[in-house]
Coordinates of C-alpha atoms in Angstrom, one line a residue:
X1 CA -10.8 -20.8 -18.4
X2 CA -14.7 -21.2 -18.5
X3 CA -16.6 -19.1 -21.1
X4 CA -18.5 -16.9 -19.1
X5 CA -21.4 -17.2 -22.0
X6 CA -21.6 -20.6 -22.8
X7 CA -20.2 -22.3 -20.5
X8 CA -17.3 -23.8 -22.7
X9 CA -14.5 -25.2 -20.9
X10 CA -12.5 -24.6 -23.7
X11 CA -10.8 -21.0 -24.5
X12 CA -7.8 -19.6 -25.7
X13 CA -5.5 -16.6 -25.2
X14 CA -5.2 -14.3 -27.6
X15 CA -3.5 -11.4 -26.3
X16 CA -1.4 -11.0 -23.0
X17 CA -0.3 -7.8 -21.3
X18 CA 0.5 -5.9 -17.4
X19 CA -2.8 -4.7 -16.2
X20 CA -2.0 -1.2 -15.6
X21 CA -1.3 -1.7 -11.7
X22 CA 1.7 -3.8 -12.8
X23 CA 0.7 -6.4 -10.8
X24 CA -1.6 -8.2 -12.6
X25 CA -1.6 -10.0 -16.4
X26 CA -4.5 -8.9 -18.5
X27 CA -5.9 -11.2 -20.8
X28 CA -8.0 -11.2 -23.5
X29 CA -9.8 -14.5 -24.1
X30 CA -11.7 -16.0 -27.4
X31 CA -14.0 -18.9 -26.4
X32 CA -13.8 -22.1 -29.2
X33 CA -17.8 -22.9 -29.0
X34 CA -19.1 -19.5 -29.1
X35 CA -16.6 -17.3 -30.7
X36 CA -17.2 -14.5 -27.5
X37 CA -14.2 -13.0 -26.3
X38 CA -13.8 -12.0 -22.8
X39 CA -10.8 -10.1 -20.5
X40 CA -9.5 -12.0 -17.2
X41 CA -6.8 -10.6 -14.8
X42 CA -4.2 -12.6 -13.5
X43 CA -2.7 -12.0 -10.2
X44 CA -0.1 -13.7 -7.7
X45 CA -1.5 -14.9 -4.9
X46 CA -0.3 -13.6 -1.5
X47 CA -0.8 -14.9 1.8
X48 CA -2.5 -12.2 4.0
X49 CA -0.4 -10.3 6.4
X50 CA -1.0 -9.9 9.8
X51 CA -0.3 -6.5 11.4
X52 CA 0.4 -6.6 15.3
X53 CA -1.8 -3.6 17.0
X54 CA -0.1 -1.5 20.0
X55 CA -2.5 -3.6 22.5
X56 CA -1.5 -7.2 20.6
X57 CA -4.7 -7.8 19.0
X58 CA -4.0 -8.6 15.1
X59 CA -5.8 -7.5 12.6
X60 CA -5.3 -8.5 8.4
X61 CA -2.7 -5.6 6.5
X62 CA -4.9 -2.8 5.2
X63 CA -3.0 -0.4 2.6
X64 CA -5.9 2.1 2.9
X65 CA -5.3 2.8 7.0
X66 CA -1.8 3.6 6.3
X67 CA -3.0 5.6 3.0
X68 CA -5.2 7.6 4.9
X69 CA -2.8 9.0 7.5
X70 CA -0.1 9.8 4.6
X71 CA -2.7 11.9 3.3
X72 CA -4.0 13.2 6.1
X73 CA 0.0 14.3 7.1
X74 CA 0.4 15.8 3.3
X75 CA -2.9 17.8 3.1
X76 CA -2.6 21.1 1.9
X77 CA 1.6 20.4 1.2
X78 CA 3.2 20.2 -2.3
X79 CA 3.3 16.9 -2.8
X80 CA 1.3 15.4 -5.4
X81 CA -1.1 12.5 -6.1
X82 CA 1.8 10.2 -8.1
X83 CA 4.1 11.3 -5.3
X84 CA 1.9 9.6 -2.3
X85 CA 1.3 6.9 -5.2
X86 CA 4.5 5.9 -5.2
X87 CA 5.6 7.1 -1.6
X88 CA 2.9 4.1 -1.1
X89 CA 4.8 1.4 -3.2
X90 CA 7.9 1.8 -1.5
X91 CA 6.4 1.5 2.0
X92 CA 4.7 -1.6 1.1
X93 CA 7.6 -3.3 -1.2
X94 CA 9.3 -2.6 2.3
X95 CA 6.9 -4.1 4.3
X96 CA 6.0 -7.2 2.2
X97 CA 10.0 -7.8 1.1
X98 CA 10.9 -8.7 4.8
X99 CA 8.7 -11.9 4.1
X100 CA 6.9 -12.3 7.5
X101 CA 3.5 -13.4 8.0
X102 CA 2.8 -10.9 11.4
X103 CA 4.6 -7.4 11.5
X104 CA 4.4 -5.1 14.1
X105 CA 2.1 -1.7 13.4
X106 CA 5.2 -0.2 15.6
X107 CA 7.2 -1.2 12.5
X108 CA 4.9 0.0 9.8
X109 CA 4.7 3.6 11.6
X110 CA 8.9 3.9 11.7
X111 CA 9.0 2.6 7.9
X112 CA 5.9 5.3 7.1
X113 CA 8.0 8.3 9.1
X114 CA 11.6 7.3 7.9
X115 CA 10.2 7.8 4.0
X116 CA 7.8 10.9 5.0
X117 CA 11.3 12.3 6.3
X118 CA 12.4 11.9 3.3
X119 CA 9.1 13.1 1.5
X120 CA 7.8 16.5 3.0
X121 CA 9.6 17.5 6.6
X122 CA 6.2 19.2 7.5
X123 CA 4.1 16.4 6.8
X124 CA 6.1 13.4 8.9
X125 CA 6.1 16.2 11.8
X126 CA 2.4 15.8 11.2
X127 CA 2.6 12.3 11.3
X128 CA 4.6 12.0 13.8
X129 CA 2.5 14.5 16.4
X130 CA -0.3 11.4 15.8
X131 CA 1.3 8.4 15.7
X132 CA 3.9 9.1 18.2
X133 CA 1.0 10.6 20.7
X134 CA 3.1 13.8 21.4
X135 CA 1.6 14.4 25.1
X136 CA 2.5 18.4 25.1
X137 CA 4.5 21.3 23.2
X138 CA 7.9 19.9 24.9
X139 CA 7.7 16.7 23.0
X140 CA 6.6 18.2 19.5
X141 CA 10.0 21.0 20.0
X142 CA 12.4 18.2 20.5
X143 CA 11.2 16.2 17.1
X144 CA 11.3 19.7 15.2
X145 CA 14.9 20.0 16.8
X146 CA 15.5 16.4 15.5
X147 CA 14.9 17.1 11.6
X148 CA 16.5 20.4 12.0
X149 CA 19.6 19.3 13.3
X150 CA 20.1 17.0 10.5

């Protein structure tokens, strides 16, 4: 690695740890010419995913789309920050463990409503009114008759 001051090719590692997203290596740096130390992250790299719209145009994943509905569905529930935090890392951990390079957003929405179930009953009827374009009351009475028949 570079020294970002000098210019040095040449720089060593002196300390190694998770970056507090878990995903990344932290690393603090000491250059040999110029005796500055610096921080880099290290990260895997990932080929992008492509999600499959409802009218087939794709478009590149996008964690903060999906983010935004969970907590548009959760507003004003009891469910807390680390809860949607996490609720989030098992959505994607499912959606990036199946390995393919296109996924449907049909797909995305069922994994999103299967762990809002799961999550807060009132918000994945919330999600579910929007995603699943309930067209009148009818429609929104049979999904409430779904999760309370369970």
């Amino acid at each position: 690695m570079k020294c970002p001051y000098c210019n040095n090719p040449d720089t060593k590692v002196i300390d190694s740890r998770p970056a507090d997203d878990g995903s990344s290596i932290r690393r603090r740096r000491a250059c040999d010419e110029c005796g500055k130390r610096f921080t880099t992250y290290e990260k895997v790299e990932t080929i992008p995913l492509i999600v499959i719209k409802k009218d087939d145009n794709r478009e590149q994943y996008d964690r903060r789309k999906i983010e935004s509905g969970v907590l548009s569905a959760c507003y004003k529930r009891p469910v807390s920050a680390d809860q949607i935090q996490k609720f989030m890392e098992e959505v994607e951990t499912e959606i990036f463990s199946r390995e393919e390079k296109e996924i449907p957003s049909k797909v995305i929405g069922e994994i999103v409503m299967d762990k809002l179930k799961e999550l807060d009953a009132v918000a994945y009827v919330r999600f579910a009114s929007v995603y699943r374009e309930f067209k009148d009351v009818n429609t929104f009475v049979e999904e409430l008759k779904s999760i309370l028949d369970k």
